[in-house]
Tab-separated table of C-alpha atoms in Angstrom:
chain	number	residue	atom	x	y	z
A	1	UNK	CA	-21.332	13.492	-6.453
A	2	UNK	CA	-22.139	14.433	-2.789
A	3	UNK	CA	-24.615	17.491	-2.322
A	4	UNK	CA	-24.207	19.374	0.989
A	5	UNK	CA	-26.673	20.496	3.471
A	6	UNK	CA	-27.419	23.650	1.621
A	7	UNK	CA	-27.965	22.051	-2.028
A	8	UNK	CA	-24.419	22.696	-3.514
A	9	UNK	CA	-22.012	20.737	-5.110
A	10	UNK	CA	-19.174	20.963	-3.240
A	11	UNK	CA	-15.524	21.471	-4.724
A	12	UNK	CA	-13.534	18.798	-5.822
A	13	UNK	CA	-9.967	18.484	-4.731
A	14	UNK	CA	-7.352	16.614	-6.319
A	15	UNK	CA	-3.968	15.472	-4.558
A	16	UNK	CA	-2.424	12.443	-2.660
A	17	UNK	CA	-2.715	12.022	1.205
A	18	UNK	CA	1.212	12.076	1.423
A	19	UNK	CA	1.714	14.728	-0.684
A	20	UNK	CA	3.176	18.133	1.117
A	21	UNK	CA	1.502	20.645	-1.639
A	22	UNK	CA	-1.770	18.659	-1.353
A	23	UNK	CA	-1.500	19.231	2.553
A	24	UNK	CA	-0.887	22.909	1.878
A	25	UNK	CA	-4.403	23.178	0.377
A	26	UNK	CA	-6.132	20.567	2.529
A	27	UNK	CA	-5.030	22.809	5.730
A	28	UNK	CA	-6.654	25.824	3.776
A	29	UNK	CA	-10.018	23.775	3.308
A	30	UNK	CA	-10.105	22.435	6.732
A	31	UNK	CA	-9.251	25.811	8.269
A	32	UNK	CA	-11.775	27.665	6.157
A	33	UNK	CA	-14.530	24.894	6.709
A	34	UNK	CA	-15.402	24.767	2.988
A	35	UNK	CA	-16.370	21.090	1.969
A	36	UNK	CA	-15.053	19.256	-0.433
A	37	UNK	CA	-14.828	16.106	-2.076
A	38	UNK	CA	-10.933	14.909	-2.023
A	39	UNK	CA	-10.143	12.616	-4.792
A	40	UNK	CA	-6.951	11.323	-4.127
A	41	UNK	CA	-4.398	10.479	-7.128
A	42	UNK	CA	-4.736	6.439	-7.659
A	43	UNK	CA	-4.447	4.846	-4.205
A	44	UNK	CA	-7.621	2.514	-4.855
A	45	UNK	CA	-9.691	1.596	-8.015
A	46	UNK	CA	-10.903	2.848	-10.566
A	47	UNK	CA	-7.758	5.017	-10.971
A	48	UNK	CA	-9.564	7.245	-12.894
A	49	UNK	CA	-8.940	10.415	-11.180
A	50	UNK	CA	-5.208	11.438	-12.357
A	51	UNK	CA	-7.117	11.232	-15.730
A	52	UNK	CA	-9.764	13.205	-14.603
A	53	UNK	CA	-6.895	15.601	-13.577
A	54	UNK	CA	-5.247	15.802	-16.207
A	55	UNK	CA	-8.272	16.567	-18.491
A	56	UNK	CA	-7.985	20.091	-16.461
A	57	UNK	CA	-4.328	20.130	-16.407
A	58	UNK	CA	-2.339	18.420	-19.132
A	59	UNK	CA	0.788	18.599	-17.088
A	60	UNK	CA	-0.742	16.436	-14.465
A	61	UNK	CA	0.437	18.518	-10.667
A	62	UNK	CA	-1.540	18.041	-7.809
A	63	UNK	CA	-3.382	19.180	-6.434
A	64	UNK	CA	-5.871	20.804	-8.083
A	65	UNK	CA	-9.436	22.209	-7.518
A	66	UNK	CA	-12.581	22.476	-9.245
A	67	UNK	CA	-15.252	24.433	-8.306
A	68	UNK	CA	-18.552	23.980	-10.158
A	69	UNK	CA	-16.695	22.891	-13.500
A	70	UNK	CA	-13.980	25.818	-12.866
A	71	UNK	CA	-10.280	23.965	-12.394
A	72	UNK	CA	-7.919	26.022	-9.891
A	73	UNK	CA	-4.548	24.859	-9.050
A	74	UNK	CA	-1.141	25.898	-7.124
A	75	UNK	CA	-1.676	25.443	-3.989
A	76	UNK	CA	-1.215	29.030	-2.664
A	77	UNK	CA	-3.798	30.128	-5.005
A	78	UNK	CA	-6.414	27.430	-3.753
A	79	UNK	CA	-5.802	28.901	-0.518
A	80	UNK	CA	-6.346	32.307	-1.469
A	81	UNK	CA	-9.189	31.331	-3.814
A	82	UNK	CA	-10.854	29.535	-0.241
A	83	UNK	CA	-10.291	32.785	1.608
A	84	UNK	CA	-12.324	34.996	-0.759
A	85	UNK	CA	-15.507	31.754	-0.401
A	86	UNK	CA	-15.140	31.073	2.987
A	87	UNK	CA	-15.515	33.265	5.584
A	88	UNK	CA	-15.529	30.830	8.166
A	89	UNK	CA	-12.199	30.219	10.217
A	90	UNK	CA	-9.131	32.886	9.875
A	91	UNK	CA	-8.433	34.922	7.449
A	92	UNK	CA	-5.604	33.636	5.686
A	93	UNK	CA	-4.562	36.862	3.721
A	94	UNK	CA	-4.881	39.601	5.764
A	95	UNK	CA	-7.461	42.418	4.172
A	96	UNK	CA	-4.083	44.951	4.963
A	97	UNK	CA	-1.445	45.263	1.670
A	98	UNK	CA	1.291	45.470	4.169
A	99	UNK	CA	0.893	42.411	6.196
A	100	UNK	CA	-0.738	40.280	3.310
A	101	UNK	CA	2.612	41.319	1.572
A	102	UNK	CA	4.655	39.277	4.409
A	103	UNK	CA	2.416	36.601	4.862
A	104	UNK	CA	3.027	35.862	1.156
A	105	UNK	CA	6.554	36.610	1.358
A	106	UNK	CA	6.696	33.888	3.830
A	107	UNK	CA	4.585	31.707	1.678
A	108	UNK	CA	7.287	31.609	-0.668
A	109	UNK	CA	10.436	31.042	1.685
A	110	UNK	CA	8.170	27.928	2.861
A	111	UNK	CA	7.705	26.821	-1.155
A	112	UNK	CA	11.115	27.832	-2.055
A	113	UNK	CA	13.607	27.383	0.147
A	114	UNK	CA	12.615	24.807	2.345
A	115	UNK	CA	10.208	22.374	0.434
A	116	UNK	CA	12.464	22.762	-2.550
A	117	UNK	CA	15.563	21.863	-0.699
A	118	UNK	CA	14.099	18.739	1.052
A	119	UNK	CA	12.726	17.875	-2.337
A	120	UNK	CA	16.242	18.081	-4.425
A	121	UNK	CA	17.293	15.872	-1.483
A	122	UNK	CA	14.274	13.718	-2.081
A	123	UNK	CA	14.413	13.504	-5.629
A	124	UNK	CA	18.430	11.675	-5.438
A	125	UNK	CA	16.696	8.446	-3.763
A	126	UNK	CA	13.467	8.388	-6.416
A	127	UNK	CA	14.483	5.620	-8.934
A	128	UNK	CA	12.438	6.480	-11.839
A	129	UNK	CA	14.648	10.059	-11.720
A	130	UNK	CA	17.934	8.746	-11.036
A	131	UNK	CA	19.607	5.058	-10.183
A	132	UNK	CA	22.625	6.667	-8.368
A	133	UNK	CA	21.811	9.230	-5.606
A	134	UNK	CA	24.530	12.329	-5.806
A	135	UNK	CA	25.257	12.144	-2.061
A	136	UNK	CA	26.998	15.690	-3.237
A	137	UNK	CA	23.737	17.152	-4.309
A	138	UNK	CA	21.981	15.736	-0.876
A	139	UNK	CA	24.727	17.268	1.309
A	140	UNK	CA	24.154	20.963	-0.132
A	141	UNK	CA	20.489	20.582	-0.293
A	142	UNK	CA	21.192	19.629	3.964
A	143	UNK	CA	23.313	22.565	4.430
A	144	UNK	CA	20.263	25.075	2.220
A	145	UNK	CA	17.986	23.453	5.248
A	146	UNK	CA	20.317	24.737	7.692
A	147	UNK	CA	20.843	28.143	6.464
A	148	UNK	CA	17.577	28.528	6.448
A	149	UNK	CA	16.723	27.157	9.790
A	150	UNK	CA	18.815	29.720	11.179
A	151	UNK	CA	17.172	32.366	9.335
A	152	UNK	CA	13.968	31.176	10.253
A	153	UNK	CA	14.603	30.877	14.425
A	154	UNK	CA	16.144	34.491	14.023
A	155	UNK	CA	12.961	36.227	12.103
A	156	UNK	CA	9.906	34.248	14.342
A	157	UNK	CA	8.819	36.326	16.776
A	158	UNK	CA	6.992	35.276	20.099
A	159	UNK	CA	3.733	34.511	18.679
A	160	UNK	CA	2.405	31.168	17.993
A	161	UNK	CA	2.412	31.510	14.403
A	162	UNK	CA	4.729	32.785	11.459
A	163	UNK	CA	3.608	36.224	11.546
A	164	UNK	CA	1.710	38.664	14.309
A	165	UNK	CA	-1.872	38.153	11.440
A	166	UNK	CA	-2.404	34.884	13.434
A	167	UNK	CA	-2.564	31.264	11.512
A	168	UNK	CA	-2.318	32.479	7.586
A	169	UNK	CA	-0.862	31.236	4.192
A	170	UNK	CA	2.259	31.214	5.597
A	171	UNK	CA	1.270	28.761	8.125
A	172	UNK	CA	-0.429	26.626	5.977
A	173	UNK	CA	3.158	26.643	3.460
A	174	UNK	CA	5.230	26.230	6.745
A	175	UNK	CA	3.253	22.685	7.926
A	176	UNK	CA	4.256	20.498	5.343
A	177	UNK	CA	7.829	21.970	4.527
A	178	UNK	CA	8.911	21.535	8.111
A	179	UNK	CA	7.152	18.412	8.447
A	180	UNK	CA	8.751	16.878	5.871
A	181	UNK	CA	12.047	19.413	5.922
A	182	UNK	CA	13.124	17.760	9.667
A	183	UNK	CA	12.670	14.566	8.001
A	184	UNK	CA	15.654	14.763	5.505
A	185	UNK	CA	17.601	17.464	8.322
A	186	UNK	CA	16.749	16.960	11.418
A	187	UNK	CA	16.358	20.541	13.413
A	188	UNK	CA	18.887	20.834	15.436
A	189	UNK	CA	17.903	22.207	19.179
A	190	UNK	CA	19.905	25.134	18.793
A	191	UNK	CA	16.595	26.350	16.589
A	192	UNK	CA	14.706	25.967	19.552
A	193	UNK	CA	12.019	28.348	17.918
A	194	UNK	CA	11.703	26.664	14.722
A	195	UNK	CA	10.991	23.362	16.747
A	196	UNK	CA	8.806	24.549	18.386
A	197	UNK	CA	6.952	26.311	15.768
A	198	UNK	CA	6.819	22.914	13.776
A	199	UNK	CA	5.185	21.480	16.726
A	200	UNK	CA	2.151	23.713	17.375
A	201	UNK	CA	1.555	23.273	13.861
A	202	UNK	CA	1.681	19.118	14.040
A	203	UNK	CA	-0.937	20.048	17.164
A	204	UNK	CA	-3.224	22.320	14.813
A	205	UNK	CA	-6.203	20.326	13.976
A	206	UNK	CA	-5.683	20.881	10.146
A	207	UNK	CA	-2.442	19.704	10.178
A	208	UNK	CA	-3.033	16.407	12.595
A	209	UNK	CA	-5.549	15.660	10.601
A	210	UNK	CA	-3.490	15.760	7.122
A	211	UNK	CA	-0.308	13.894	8.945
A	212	UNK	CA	-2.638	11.041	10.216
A	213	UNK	CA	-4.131	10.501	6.569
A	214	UNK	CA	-0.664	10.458	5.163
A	215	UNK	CA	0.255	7.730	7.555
A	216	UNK	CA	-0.422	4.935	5.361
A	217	UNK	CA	1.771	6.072	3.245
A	218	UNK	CA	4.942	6.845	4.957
A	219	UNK	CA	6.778	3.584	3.473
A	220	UNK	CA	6.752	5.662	0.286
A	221	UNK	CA	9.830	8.408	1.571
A	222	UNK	CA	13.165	7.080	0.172
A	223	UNK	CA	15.720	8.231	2.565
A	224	UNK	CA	13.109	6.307	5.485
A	225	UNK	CA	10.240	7.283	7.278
A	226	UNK	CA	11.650	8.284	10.958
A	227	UNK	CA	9.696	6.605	14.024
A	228	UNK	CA	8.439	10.113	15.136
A	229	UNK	CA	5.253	12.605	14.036
């Protein structure tokens, strides 16, 4: 393994390049400047790492941290876990209860309510889950995305990011699920905010930097990869 310039191991991180939860954490590293060694999930021999993996987690999720032989995983706790190491780039959980309180609450409504309704969507057009998409179960996890669109363009303010605490958790949650949320329902303009917001995040360095890895990989979405991002 890789020693850094000051003589430590640095953390291993487990996930796949396409992966939104993996991005979720990757952001946090990148934004946080802590090294790491990624091992992504099988995409080139040995294929030894989901074992690896799953020697610290039986149930085998990415991604998954370890941190001089101490496993971590959930993405939102990674990040957290990076905040208290690293205090290097923004603070991702603000030090006040009050406004660490909403940038988790928005942390969830990213997990929640939008990756988990692009993933239900998702999950019809995966073969090894089902051989018959419900085009019923696709067309309420599109109209979840909307409702929540709305509620997001209402609630953003007029700052860059998801709350007034500048980039945070929340921000690192909202990247992939909008990334890959506009893929399976398109943002209409009406939620000229939201857009926007998903587009100064595509333009933060962390998150170019995890959509450009995952590029390879894009032939791997089921409903189609669009010709955009």
């Amino acid at each position: 393994m890789a020693v850094d310039a000051a003589g430590e191991r640095p953390m291993i991180l487990y996930g796949h390049p396409f992966s939104s939860y993996t991005w979720k954490a990757q952001i946090a590293f990148y934004e946080k400047e802590v090294a790491h060694e990624f091992r992504a999930i099988e995409t080139e021999p040995p294929f030894t790492h989901y074992d690896e993996l799953r020697a610290h987690w039986p149930v085998g999720q990415f991604p998954l941290i370890v941190d001089d032989g101490r496993p971590l995983f959930e993405a939102s706790i990674i990040a957290e876990y990076l905040d208290q190491r690293s205090d290097a780039g923004p603070r991702l959980v603000p030090a006040d209860p009050q406004a660490a309180l909403e940038v988790r609450f928005l942390d969830r409504i990213f997990d929640n309510h939008f990756q988990a309704r692009f993933q239900a969507a998702v999950a019809e057009y995966l073969p090894f889950i089902t051989e018959t998409p419900d085009l019923a179960r696709v067309a309420r996890a599109r109209d979840q995305l909307e409702q929540v669109y709305g509620w997001l363009e209402a609630r953003l303010g007029d700052g860059d990011w998801a709350t007034p605490y500048g980039f945070t958790l929340a921000d690192c949650a909202a990247a992939p699920a909008l990334f890959y949320a506009d893929w399976v329902h398109p943002i209409d303009p009406a939620h000229a905010k939201v857009r926007a917001y998903r587009a100064r995040l595509l333009a933060r360095p962390s998150v170019a930097r995890c959509a450009e890895d995952a590029r390879p990989y894009r032939s791997y979405f089921p409903l189609g990869a669009p010709d955009r991002d």
